[in-house]
Structures are given as C-alpha cells and as structure tokens.
XYZ file of N, CA and C in Angstrom:
531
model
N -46.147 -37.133 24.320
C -47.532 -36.825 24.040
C -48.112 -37.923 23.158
N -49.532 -38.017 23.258
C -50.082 -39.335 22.590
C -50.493 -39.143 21.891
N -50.242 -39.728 20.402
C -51.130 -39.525 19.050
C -52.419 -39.793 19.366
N -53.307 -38.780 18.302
C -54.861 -38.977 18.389
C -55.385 -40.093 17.323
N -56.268 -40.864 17.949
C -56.678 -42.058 16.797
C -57.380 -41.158 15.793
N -57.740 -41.833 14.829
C -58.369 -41.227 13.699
C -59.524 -40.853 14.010
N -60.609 -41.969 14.949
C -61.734 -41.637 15.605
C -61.537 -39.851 16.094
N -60.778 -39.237 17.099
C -60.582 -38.613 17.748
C -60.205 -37.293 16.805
N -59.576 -37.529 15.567
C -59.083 -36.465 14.534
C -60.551 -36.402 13.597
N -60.967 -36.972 13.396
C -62.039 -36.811 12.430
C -63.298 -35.977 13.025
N -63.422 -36.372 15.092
C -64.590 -35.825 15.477
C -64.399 -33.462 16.033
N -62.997 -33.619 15.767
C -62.461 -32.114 15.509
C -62.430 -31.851 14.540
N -62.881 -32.047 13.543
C -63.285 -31.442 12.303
C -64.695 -29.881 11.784
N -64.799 -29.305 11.507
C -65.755 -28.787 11.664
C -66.820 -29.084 10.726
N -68.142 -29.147 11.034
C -69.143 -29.801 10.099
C -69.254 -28.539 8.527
N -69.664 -29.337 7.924
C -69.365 -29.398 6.635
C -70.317 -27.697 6.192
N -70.680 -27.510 5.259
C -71.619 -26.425 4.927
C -72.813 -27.069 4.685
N -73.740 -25.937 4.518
C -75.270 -26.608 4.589
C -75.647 -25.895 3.567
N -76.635 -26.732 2.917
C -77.747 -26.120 1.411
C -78.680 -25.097 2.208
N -78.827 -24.009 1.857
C -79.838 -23.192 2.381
C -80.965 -22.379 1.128
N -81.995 -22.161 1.150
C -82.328 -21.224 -0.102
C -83.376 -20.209 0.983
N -83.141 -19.408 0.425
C -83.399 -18.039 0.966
C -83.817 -17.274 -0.431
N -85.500 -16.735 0.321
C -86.425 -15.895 -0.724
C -85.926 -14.560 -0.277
N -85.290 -14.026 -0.941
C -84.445 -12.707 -0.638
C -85.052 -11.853 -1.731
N -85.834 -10.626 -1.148
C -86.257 -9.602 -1.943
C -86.974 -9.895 -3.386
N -88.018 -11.174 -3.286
C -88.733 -11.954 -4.591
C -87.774 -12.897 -5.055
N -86.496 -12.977 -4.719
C -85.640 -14.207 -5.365
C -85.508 -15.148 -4.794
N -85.303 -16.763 -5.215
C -84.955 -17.432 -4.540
C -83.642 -17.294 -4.315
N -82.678 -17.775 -3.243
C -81.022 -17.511 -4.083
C -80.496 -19.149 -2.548
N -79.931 -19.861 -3.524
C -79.739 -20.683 -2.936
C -77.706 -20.822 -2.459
N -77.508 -21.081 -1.326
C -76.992 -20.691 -0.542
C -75.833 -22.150 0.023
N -74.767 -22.560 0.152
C -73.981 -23.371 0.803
C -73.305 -22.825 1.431
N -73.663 -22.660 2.930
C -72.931 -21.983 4.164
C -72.773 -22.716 5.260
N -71.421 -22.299 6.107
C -71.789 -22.457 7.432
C -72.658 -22.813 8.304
N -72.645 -23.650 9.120
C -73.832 -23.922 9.863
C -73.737 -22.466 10.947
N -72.878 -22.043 11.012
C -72.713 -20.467 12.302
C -72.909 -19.195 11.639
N -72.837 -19.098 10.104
C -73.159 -18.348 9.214
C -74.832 -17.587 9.676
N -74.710 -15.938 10.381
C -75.953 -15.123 10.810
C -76.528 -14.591 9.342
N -77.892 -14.717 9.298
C -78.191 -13.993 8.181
C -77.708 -12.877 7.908
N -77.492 -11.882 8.818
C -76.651 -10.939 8.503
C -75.771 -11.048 7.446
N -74.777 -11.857 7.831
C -73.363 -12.125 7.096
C -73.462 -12.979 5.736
N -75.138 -13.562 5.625
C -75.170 -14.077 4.724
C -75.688 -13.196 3.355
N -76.919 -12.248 3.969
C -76.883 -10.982 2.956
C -75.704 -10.396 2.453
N -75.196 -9.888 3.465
C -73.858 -9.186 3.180
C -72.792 -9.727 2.422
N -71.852 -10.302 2.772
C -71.039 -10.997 2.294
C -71.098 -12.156 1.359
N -72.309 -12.876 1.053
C -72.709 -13.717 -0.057
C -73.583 -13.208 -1.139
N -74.648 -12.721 -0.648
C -75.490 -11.863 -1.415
C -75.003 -10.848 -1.787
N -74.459 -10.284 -1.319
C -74.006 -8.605 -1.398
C -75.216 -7.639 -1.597
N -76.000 -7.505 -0.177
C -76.925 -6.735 -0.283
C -76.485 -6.090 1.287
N -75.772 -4.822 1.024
C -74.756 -4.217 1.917
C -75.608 -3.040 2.709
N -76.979 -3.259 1.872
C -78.015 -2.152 2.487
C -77.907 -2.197 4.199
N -78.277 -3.655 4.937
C -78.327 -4.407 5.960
C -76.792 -3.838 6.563
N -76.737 -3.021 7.445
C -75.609 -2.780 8.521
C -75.276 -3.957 9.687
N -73.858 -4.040 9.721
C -73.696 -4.688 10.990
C -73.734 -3.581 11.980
N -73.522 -3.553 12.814
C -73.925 -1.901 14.073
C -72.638 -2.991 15.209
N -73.944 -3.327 16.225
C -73.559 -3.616 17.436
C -73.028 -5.291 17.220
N -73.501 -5.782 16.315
C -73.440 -7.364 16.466
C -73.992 -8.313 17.637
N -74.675 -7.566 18.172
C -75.301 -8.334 19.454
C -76.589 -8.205 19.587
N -77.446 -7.072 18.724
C -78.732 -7.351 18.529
C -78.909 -6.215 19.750
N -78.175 -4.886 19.841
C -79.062 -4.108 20.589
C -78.595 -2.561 20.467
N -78.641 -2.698 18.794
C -78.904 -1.425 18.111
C -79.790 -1.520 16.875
N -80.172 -2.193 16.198
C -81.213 -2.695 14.992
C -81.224 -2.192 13.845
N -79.219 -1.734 13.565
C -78.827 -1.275 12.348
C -79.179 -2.732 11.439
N -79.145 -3.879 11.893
C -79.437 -4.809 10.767
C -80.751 -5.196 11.146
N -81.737 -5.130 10.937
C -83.208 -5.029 10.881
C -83.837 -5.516 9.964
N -84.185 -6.677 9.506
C -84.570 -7.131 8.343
C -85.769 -7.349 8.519
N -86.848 -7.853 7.476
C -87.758 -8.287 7.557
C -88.542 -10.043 7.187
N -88.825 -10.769 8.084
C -88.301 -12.197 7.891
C -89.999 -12.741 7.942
N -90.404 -13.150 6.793
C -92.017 -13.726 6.558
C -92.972 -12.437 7.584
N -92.111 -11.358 7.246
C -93.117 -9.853 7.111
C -93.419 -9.749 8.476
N -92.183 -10.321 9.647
C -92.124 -9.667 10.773
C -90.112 -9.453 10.869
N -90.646 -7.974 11.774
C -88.698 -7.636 11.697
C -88.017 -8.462 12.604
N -86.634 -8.321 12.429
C -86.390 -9.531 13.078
C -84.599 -8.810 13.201
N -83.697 -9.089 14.143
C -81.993 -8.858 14.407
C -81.582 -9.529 13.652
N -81.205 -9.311 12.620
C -80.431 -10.436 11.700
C -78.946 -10.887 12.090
N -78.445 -9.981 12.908
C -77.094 -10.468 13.479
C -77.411 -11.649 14.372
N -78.632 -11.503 14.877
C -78.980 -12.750 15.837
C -79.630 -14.341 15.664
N -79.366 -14.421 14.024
C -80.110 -15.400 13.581
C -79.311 -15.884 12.767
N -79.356 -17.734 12.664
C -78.687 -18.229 12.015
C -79.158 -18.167 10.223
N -78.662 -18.044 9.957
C -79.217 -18.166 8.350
C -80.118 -19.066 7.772
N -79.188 -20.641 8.450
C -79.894 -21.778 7.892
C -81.063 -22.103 9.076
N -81.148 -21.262 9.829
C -82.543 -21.844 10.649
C -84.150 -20.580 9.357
N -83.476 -20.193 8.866
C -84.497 -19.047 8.211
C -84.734 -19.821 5.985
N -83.963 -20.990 6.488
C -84.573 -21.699 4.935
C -85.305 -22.207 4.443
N -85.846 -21.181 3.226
C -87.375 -21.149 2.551
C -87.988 -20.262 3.168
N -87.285 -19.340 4.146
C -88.434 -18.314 4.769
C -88.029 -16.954 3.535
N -88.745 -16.202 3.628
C -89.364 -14.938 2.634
C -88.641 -13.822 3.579
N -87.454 -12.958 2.762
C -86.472 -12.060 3.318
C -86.985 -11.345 2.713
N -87.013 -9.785 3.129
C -87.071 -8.222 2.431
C -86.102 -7.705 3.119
N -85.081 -7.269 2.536
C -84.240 -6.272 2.914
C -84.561 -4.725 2.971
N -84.158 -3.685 2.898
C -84.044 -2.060 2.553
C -84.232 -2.226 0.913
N -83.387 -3.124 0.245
C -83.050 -3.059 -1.279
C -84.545 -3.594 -2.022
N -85.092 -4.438 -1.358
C -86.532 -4.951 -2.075
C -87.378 -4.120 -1.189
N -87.262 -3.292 -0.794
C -88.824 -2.195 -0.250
C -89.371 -1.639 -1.267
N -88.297 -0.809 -2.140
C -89.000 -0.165 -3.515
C -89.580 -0.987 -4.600
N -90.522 -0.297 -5.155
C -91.098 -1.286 -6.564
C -90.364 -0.165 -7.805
N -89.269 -0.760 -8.145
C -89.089 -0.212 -9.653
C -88.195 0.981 -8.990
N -88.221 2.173 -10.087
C -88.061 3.401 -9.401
C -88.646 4.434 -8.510
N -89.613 3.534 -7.500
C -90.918 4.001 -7.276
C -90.382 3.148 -5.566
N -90.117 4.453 -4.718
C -89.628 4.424 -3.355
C -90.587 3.724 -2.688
N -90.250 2.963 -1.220
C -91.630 2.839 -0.662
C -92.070 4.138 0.082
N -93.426 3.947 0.304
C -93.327 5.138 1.126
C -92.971 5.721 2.092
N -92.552 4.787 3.406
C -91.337 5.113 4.181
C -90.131 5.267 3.806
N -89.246 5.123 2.968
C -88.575 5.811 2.241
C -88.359 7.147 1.699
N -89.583 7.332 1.451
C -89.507 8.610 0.795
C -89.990 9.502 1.993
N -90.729 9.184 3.006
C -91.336 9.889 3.871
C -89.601 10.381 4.690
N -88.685 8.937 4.901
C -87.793 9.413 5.714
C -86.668 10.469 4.750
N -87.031 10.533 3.137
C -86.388 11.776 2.524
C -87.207 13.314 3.097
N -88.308 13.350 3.102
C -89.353 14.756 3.107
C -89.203 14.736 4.530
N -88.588 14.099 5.602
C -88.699 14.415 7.072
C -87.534 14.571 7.259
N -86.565 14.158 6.513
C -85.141 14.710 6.924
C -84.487 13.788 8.425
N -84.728 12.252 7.712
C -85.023 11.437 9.042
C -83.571 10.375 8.900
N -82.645 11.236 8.671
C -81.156 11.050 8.649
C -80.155 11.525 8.482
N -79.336 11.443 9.379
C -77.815 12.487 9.184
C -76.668 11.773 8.736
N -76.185 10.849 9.629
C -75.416 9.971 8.741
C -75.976 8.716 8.102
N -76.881 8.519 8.496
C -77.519 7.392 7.644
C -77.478 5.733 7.508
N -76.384 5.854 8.502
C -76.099 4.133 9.275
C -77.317 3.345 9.650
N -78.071 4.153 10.249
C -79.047 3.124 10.802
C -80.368 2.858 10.136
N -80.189 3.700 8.686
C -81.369 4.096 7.913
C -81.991 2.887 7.487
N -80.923 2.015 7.034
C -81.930 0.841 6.850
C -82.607 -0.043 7.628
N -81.807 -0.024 8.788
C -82.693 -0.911 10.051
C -83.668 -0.016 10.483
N -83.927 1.184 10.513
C -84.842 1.878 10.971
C -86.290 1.678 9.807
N -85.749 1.999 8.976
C -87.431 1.819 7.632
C -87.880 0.277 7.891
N -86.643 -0.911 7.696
C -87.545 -2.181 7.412
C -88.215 -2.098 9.400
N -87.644 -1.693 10.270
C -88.346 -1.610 11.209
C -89.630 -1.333 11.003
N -89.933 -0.006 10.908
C -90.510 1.095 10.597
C -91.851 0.024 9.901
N -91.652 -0.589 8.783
C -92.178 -1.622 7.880
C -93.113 -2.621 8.960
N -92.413 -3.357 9.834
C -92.528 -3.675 10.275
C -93.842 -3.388 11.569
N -93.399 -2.673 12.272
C -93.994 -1.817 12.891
C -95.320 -1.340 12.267
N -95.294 -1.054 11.190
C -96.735 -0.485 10.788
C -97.544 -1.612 10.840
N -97.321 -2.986 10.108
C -97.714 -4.181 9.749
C -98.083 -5.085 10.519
N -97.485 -5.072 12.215
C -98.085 -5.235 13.282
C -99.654 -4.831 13.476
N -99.805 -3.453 13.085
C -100.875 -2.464 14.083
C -100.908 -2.323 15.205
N -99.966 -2.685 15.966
C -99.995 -2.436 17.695
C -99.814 -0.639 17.830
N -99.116 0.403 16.947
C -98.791 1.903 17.340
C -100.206 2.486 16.679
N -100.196 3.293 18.036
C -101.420 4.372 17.725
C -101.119 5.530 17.650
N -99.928 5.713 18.744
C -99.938 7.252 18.808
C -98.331 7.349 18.605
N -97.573 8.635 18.677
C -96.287 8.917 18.449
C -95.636 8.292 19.526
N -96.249 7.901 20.746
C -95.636 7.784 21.993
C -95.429 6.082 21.616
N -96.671 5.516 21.177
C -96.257 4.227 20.753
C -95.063 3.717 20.011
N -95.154 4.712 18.731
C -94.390 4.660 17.970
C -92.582 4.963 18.505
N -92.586 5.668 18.985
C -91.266 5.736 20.266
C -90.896 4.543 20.942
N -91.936 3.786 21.158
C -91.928 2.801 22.193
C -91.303 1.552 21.346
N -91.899 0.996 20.397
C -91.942 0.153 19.927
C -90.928 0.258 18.581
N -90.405 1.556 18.946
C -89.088 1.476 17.735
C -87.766 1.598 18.547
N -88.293 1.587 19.627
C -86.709 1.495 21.112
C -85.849 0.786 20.851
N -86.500 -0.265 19.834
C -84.390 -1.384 19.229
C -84.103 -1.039 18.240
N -84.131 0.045 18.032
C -83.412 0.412 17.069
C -82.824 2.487 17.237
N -81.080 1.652 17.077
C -80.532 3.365 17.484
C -79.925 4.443 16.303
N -80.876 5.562 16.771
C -79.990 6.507 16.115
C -78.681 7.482 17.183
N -77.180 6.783 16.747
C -76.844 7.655 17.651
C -76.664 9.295 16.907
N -76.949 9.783 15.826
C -77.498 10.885 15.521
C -78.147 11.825 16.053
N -79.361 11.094 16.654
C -79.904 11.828 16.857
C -81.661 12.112 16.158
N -81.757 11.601 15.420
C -82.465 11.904 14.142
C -84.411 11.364 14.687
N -84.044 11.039 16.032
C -85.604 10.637 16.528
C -86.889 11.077 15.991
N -86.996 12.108 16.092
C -88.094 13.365 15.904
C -88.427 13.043 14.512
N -87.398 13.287 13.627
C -87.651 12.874 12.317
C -87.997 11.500 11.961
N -87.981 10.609 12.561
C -87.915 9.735 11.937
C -89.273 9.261 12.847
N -89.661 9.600 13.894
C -90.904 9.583 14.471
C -91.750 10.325 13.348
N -92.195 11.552 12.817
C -92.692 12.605 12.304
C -92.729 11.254 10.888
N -91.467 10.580 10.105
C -91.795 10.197 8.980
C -92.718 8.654 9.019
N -92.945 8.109 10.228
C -93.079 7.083 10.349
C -94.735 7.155 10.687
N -95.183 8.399 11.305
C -96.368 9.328 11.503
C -96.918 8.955 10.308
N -96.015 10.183 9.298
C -96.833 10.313 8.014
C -97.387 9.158 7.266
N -96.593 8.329 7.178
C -96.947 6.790 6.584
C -98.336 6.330 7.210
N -98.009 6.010 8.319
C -99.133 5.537 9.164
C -100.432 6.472 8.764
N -100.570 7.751 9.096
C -101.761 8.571 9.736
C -101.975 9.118 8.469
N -100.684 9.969 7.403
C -101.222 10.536 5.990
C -101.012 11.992 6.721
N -101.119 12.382 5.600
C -101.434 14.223 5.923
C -101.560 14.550 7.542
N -102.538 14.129 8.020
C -102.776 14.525 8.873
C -102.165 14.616 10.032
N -100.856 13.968 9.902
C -99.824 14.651 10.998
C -98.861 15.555 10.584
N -99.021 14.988 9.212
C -98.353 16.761 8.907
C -98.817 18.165 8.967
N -100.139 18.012 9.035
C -101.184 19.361 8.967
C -100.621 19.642 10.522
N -100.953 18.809 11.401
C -101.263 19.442 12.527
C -99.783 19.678 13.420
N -98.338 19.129 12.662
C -97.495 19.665 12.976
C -97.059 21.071 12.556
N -97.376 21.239 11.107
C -97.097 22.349 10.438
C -98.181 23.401 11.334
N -98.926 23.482 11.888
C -100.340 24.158 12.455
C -99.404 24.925 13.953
C-alpha cells in the first residue's frame, strides 16, 4: 500500500472551528464551533438552553422551533454559523422577569399540555405565527401550526390557547357559551 504525501494527509483533515456570535435571548454569546454544528445543538449543548427539544432531527415535528430575527424557524435544520449576528429567542427569553408571556400562560389556563415535549416548539411557534398575521380563524390556525407535533394529543388546547392570545376574551366567551 502507498504512503499518502503530506499534500494528501493534510487535505483529510477536518476544517477547523468557526467564530460565531449569536444574540441569544438579549445576549450576545460568542461561540467557536463546528462548521456542521445545527443551532439546535448549539443552544443545547453549548449554551445550555435545554428548553429547545431535539424531537425528530429532520425538521418534521417542530419540537425545536426557535425564533430567528422574529420569524420561526427548524433549528435542527440550520447551521449555526450560517445564523451569525442574527437575533435568537428561545422558550427561555419569551418571559420578561417573572412575568410569563402570554402564550405561556394562555397554554397554562388551556391545559395545552400533557407531556410537554413539544411545549416549547409549539409557543415560540405559536409566537411566531401570531407575528406573521396570516391566521384568522381556528382553521387557519390548525393550518399553519401543521409543523409542529403533538403526539399527545393536546391540539384543541393548544388551538383554544393560541385563540386566546390572538382574539382575547372573546374566544373564550364564546367557547364557554
């Protein structure tokens, strides 16, 4: 067998890590990763902001659901360092203080989780989704929250809490009615 020249050993090497800074939940937090490093894995495992679920890893359940310059986005499906200097909100920066957001708290008063896996990709969705304005009605709202799974079960509720945010009282009146 034939030795490899040095040329040939040096170009199997894997490239080096990359400077990244990432506005994560009002912080900057600067970052030397992987160039294959998914934001996912970079919250998680560097940051340690464990809110962010891995689920499916393929981007077609939307347990990791983040919110990326205030549109949602598969974070399993994105490289980290293609998202540097962009503005992250996780589940963990939704609240101000001790003071829930209100999808948050809406998905406590709707009872819009059983086991609770997908809770965080569902709200920054949810976030998301409102911030668009494309949902008008519940049917929209169904529609346009389709990437993201509860295998729970927990639809209804989490339709009903995502209502309240949006519309106010008034889908609660006329469910309770």
């Amino acid at each position: 067998m034939a030795s490899s020249s040095p040329a040939t050993t040096a170009s199997l090497q894997p490239p080096g890590k990359i400077a990244v800074t990432l506005h994560v939940n009002g912080a900057a937090r600067r970052l030397n990763i992987a160039p294959w490093t998914t934001l996912l894995d970079a919250l998680r495992l560097y940051l340690d902001l464990t809110g962010t679920k891995k689920g499916c890893d393929h981007g077609q359940c939307g347990a990791c659901t983040v919110l990326v310059d205030g549109r949602r986005i598969n974070s399993c499906l994105t490289l980290a360092v293609m998202k540097d200097g962009a503005q992250i909100t996780t589940v963990e920066g939704l609240a101000q203080g001790d003071t829930l957001h209100p999808l948050q708290q809406a998905f406590i008063e709707h009872d819009a989780f059983q086991c609770g896996y997908c809770t965080p990709g569902q709200i920054c969705s949810a976030v998301g989704l409102i911030a668009e304005g494309k949902a008008r009605t519940a049917d929209d709202i169904r529609e346009l929250m389709s990437g993201n799974i509860c295998r729970c079960g927990a639809y209804t509720n989490i339709v009903a809490a995502i209502e309240e945010v949006m519309f106010g009282n008034v889908a609660r009146r006329k469910r309770a009615a």
